[in-house]
Amino acid sequence: MNSRHLFLMGGSPPFGHRFGRMFTELACGADGKIAILFLERKGWEVYMDKYTSALIPNGARNFCYLPLSPDPAESFLQELMSWFRHHYWRR
């Protein structure tokens, strides 16, 4: 059985150096695709650096930012399904 990991975070910056490295390794480094689901608020783009700053030095490069909504756009659902196909069914 393949190992699967789900990280759920909120509030403060989620990663220190150690967990940033662990997360990036589990996400397959530069080859991994990392989906960041968030509540869309004014200035959200600047805030994303708090989530990615501990990952980029460890090789993470492919981030997908998906705003949560009670009525998600079709493009959101397609991107999320793409992420699942890439991450879970490629092994």
Coordinates of N, CA, C and O in Angstrom, one line a residue:
M1 N 0.8 -1.2 0.0 CA 0.0 0.0 0.0 C 0.9 1.2 0.0 O 1.8 1.3 0.8
N2 N 0.6 2.2 -0.9 CA 1.3 3.4 -0.9 C 0.9 4.3 0.3 O -0.2 4.3 0.7
S3 N 1.9 5.1 0.7 CA 1.7 6.0 1.8 C 1.0 7.3 1.3 O 1.3 7.7 0.2
R4 N 0.0 7.8 2.0 CA -0.7 9.0 1.6 C -0.6 10.0 2.8 O -0.6 9.6 4.0
H5 N -0.5 11.3 2.5 CA -0.4 12.3 3.5 C -1.3 13.4 3.2 O -1.4 13.9 2.0
L6 N -2.0 14.0 4.2 CA -2.8 15.2 4.1 C -2.4 16.1 5.2 O -2.5 15.7 6.4
F7 N -2.0 17.3 4.9 CA -1.7 18.3 5.9 C -2.8 19.4 5.9 O -3.1 19.9 4.8
L8 N -3.4 19.6 7.0 CA -4.4 20.6 7.1 C -3.9 21.7 8.1 O -3.5 21.4 9.2
M9 N -3.8 22.9 7.7 CA -3.2 24.0 8.5 C -4.1 25.2 8.4 O -4.9 25.4 7.5
G10 N -3.9 26.1 9.3 CA -4.6 27.4 9.3 C -4.1 28.3 10.4 O -3.4 27.9 11.3
G11 N -4.4 29.6 10.2 CA -4.0 30.5 11.2 C -2.6 31.0 11.0 O -2.3 31.7 10.0
S12 N -1.7 30.6 11.8 CA -0.3 31.0 11.8 C 0.5 30.4 10.6 O 0.0 29.4 10.0
P13 N 1.7 30.8 10.4 CA 2.5 30.1 9.4 C 2.7 28.7 9.8 O 3.0 28.3 10.9
P14 N 2.4 27.8 8.8 CA 2.3 26.4 9.2 C 3.6 25.6 9.3 O 3.6 24.6 9.9
F15 N 4.7 26.1 8.7 CA 5.9 25.3 8.7 C 7.1 26.0 9.3 O 7.3 27.2 9.0
G16 N 7.9 25.3 10.1 CA 9.2 25.7 10.4 C 10.1 25.0 9.4 O 9.7 24.4 8.5
H17 N 11.4 25.1 9.6 CA 12.4 24.5 8.7 C 12.2 23.0 8.6 O 12.2 22.4 7.5
R18 N 12.1 22.3 9.7 CA 12.1 20.9 9.7 C 10.8 20.3 9.0 O 10.9 19.5 8.2
F19 N 9.7 20.9 9.4 CA 8.4 20.4 8.8 C 8.3 20.9 7.3 O 7.7 20.2 6.5
G20 N 8.9 22.0 7.0 CA 8.9 22.4 5.6 C 9.7 21.4 4.7 O 9.3 21.1 3.6
R21 N 10.8 21.0 5.2 CA 11.6 20.0 4.5 C 10.8 18.6 4.4 O 10.8 18.0 3.3
M22 N 10.2 18.2 5.5 CA 9.4 16.9 5.5 C 8.3 17.0 4.5 O 8.1 16.1 3.7
F23 N 7.6 18.1 4.5 CA 6.4 18.3 3.6 C 6.9 18.3 2.2 O 6.3 17.6 1.3
T24 N 8.0 19.0 1.9 CA 8.5 19.0 0.5 C 8.9 17.6 0.0 O 8.6 17.2 -1.1
E25 N 9.6 16.9 0.9 CA 10.0 15.5 0.5 C 8.8 14.7 0.3 O 8.8 13.9 -0.7
L26 N 7.7 14.8 1.1 CA 6.5 14.0 0.9 C 5.8 14.4 -0.4 O 5.1 13.6 -1.0
A27 N 5.9 15.6 -0.8 CA 5.3 16.1 -2.0 C 6.1 15.9 -3.2 O 5.8 16.4 -4.3
C28 N 7.2 15.2 -3.1 CA 8.1 14.8 -4.2 C 8.9 16.0 -4.7 O 9.3 16.1 -5.9
G29 N 9.3 16.9 -3.8 CA 10.2 18.0 -4.2 C 9.7 18.8 -5.4 O 8.6 19.2 -5.5
A30 N 10.7 19.1 -6.3 CA 10.4 19.9 -7.5 C 9.4 19.2 -8.4 O 8.7 19.9 -9.2
D31 N 9.2 17.9 -8.3 CA 8.3 17.2 -9.2 C 6.9 17.2 -8.6 O 5.9 16.8 -9.3
G32 N 6.7 17.6 -7.3 CA 5.4 17.5 -6.7 C 4.6 18.7 -7.1 O 5.0 19.7 -7.5
K33 N 3.3 18.5 -6.9 CA 2.3 19.5 -7.1 C 1.6 19.8 -5.8 O 1.0 18.9 -5.2
I34 N 1.7 21.0 -5.3 CA 1.1 21.4 -4.0 C -0.1 22.3 -4.2 O 0.0 23.4 -4.7
A35 N -1.3 21.8 -3.7 CA -2.5 22.6 -3.8 C -2.7 23.3 -2.5 O -2.6 22.7 -1.4
I36 N -2.9 24.6 -2.5 CA -3.2 25.4 -1.3 C -4.6 25.9 -1.5 O -4.9 26.7 -2.3
L37 N -5.5 25.4 -0.6 CA -6.9 25.8 -0.6 C -7.0 26.9 0.5 O -6.4 26.8 1.6
F38 N -7.7 28.0 0.2 CA -7.7 29.1 1.1 C -9.0 29.9 1.0 O -9.7 29.7 0.0
L39 N -9.3 30.7 2.0 CA -10.5 31.6 1.9 C -10.0 32.9 1.2 O -9.0 33.5 1.7
E40 N -10.7 33.2 0.2 CA -10.2 34.4 -0.6 C -10.6 35.7 0.1 O -11.8 35.9 0.3
R41 N -9.6 36.4 0.5 CA -9.8 37.7 1.1 C -8.8 38.7 0.4 O -7.8 38.3 -0.2
K42 N -9.1 40.0 0.6 CA -8.2 41.0 0.1 C -6.8 40.8 0.6 O -6.6 40.6 1.8
G43 N -5.8 40.8 -0.3 CA -4.4 40.6 0.0 C -4.0 39.2 0.2 O -2.9 38.9 0.7
W44 N -4.8 38.2 -0.3 CA -4.4 36.8 -0.1 C -3.1 36.4 -0.8 O -2.4 35.6 -0.3
E45 N -2.8 37.1 -1.9 CA -1.6 36.8 -2.6 C -0.3 37.0 -1.7 O 0.6 36.1 -1.8
V46 N -0.3 38.0 -1.0 CA 0.9 38.3 -0.1 C 1.0 37.3 1.0 O 2.0 36.9 1.4
Y47 N -0.2 36.9 1.5 CA -0.2 35.9 2.6 C 0.3 34.5 2.2 O 0.8 33.8 3.0
M48 N 0.2 34.2 0.9 CA 0.7 32.9 0.5 C 2.2 32.6 0.7 O 2.6 31.5 0.9
D49 N 2.9 33.7 0.8 CA 4.3 33.5 1.1 C 4.6 32.9 2.4 O 5.6 32.2 2.6
K50 N 3.7 33.1 3.4 CA 3.8 32.4 4.7 C 3.7 30.9 4.5 O 4.3 30.2 5.3
Y51 N 3.0 30.4 3.6 CA 2.9 29.0 3.3 C 4.0 28.4 2.5 O 4.4 27.3 2.6
T52 N 4.5 29.2 1.5 CA 5.5 28.7 0.6 C 6.9 28.9 1.0 O 7.8 28.2 0.5
S53 N 7.2 29.9 1.9 CA 8.5 30.3 2.2 C 9.4 29.2 2.8 O 10.6 29.2 2.6
A54 N 8.8 28.3 3.5 CA 9.6 27.1 4.1 C 9.6 26.0 3.1 O 10.4 25.0 3.3
L55 N 8.9 26.0 2.0 CA 8.9 24.9 1.0 C 9.8 25.2 -0.2 O 10.5 24.3 -0.6
I56 N 9.9 26.4 -0.6 CA 10.7 26.8 -1.8 C 12.2 26.4 -1.6 O 12.8 25.8 -2.5
P57 N 12.8 26.8 -0.4 CA 14.2 26.4 -0.2 C 14.5 24.9 -0.2 O 15.6 24.5 -0.4
N58 N 13.4 24.1 -0.1 CA 13.6 22.7 -0.1 C 13.2 22.1 -1.4 O 13.2 20.9 -1.6
G59 N 13.0 22.9 -2.4 CA 12.8 22.4 -3.8 C 11.4 22.5 -4.3 O 11.2 22.2 -5.5
A60 N 10.4 22.8 -3.5 CA 9.0 22.9 -4.0 C 8.9 24.1 -5.0 O 9.4 25.2 -4.8
R61 N 8.2 23.8 -6.2 CA 8.1 24.8 -7.2 C 6.7 24.9 -7.8 O 6.3 26.0 -8.3
N62 N 5.9 23.9 -7.7 CA 4.6 23.8 -8.4 C 3.5 24.0 -7.4 O 3.0 23.0 -6.8
F63 N 3.0 25.2 -7.3 CA 1.9 25.5 -6.3 C 0.7 25.9 -7.1 O 0.7 26.5 -8.1
C64 N -0.4 25.4 -6.6 CA -1.7 25.7 -7.2 C -2.6 26.3 -6.1 O -2.8 25.7 -5.0
Y65 N -3.0 27.6 -6.3 CA -3.8 28.3 -5.3 C -5.3 28.2 -5.6 O -5.7 28.6 -6.7
L66 N -6.1 27.6 -4.8 CA -7.5 27.3 -5.0 C -8.3 28.0 -3.9 O -8.4 27.5 -2.8
P67 N -9.1 29.1 -4.3 CA -9.9 29.7 -3.3 C -11.2 28.9 -3.0 O -11.8 28.4 -3.9
L68 N -11.5 28.7 -1.7 CA -12.7 27.9 -1.3 C -13.9 28.8 -1.5 O -13.9 30.0 -1.3
S69 N -15.0 28.1 -1.9 CA -16.2 28.8 -2.2 C -17.4 27.9 -2.0 O -17.3 26.7 -2.3
P70 N -18.6 28.4 -1.5 CA -19.7 27.5 -1.4 C -20.2 27.1 -2.8 O -21.0 26.1 -2.9
D71 N -19.9 27.8 -3.8 CA -20.3 27.5 -5.2 C -19.1 27.6 -6.1 O -18.9 28.5 -6.8
P72 N -18.2 26.5 -6.0 CA -16.9 26.6 -6.8 C -17.1 26.6 -8.3 O -18.0 26.0 -8.8
A73 N -16.2 27.4 -8.9 CA -16.2 27.4 -10.4 C -15.8 26.1 -11.0 O -15.1 25.3 -10.3
E74 N -16.2 25.8 -12.2 CA -15.8 24.6 -12.8 C -14.3 24.4 -12.9 O -13.8 23.4 -12.8
S75 N -13.6 25.6 -13.2 CA -12.2 25.5 -13.3 C -11.5 25.1 -12.0 O -10.5 24.4 -12.0
F76 N -12.1 25.5 -10.9 CA -11.6 25.1 -9.5 C -11.7 23.6 -9.4 O -10.8 22.9 -9.0
L77 N -12.9 23.0 -9.7 CA -13.1 21.6 -9.6 C -12.2 20.8 -10.6 O -11.6 19.8 -10.2
Q78 N -12.0 21.3 -11.8 CA -11.1 20.7 -12.7 C -9.6 20.7 -12.2 O -8.9 19.7 -12.3
E79 N -9.2 21.8 -11.7 CA -7.8 21.9 -11.2 C -7.7 20.9 -10.0 O -6.7 20.2 -9.8
L80 N -8.6 20.9 -9.1 CA -8.6 20.0 -7.9 C -8.5 18.5 -8.4 O -7.7 17.7 -7.9
M81 N -9.3 18.2 -9.4 CA -9.3 16.8 -9.9 C -8.0 16.5 -10.5 O -7.4 15.4 -10.4
S82 N -7.4 17.5 -11.2 CA -6.1 17.3 -11.8 C -5.0 17.0 -10.8 O -4.2 16.2 -10.9
W83 N -5.1 17.8 -9.7 CA -4.2 17.6 -8.6 C -4.3 16.2 -8.0 O -3.3 15.5 -7.8
F84 N -5.5 15.7 -7.8 CA -5.7 14.3 -7.3 C -5.2 13.3 -8.3 O -4.5 12.4 -7.9
R85 N -5.4 13.4 -9.5 CA -4.9 12.5 -10.5 C -3.4 12.5 -10.5 O -2.8 11.5 -10.6
H86 N -2.8 13.7 -10.5 CA -1.4 13.8 -10.5 C -0.7 13.2 -9.3 O 0.2 12.5 -9.4
H87 N -1.3 13.5 -8.1 CA -0.7 13.1 -6.9 C -1.0 11.7 -6.5 O -0.1 11.0 -6.0
Y88 N -2.2 11.2 -6.6 CA -2.6 9.9 -6.1 C -2.5 8.8 -7.1 O -2.2 7.7 -6.7
W89 N -2.9 9.1 -8.3 CA -3.0 7.9 -9.3 C -1.8 7.8 -10.2 O -1.8 7.0 -11.1
R90 N -0.8 8.5 -10.0 CA 0.4 8.4 -10.9 C 1.3 7.4 -10.4 O 2.3 7.0 -11.1
R91 N 1.2 6.8 -9.2 CA 2.1 5.9 -8.7 C 1.8 4.5 -9.0 O 0.7 4.0 -9.2

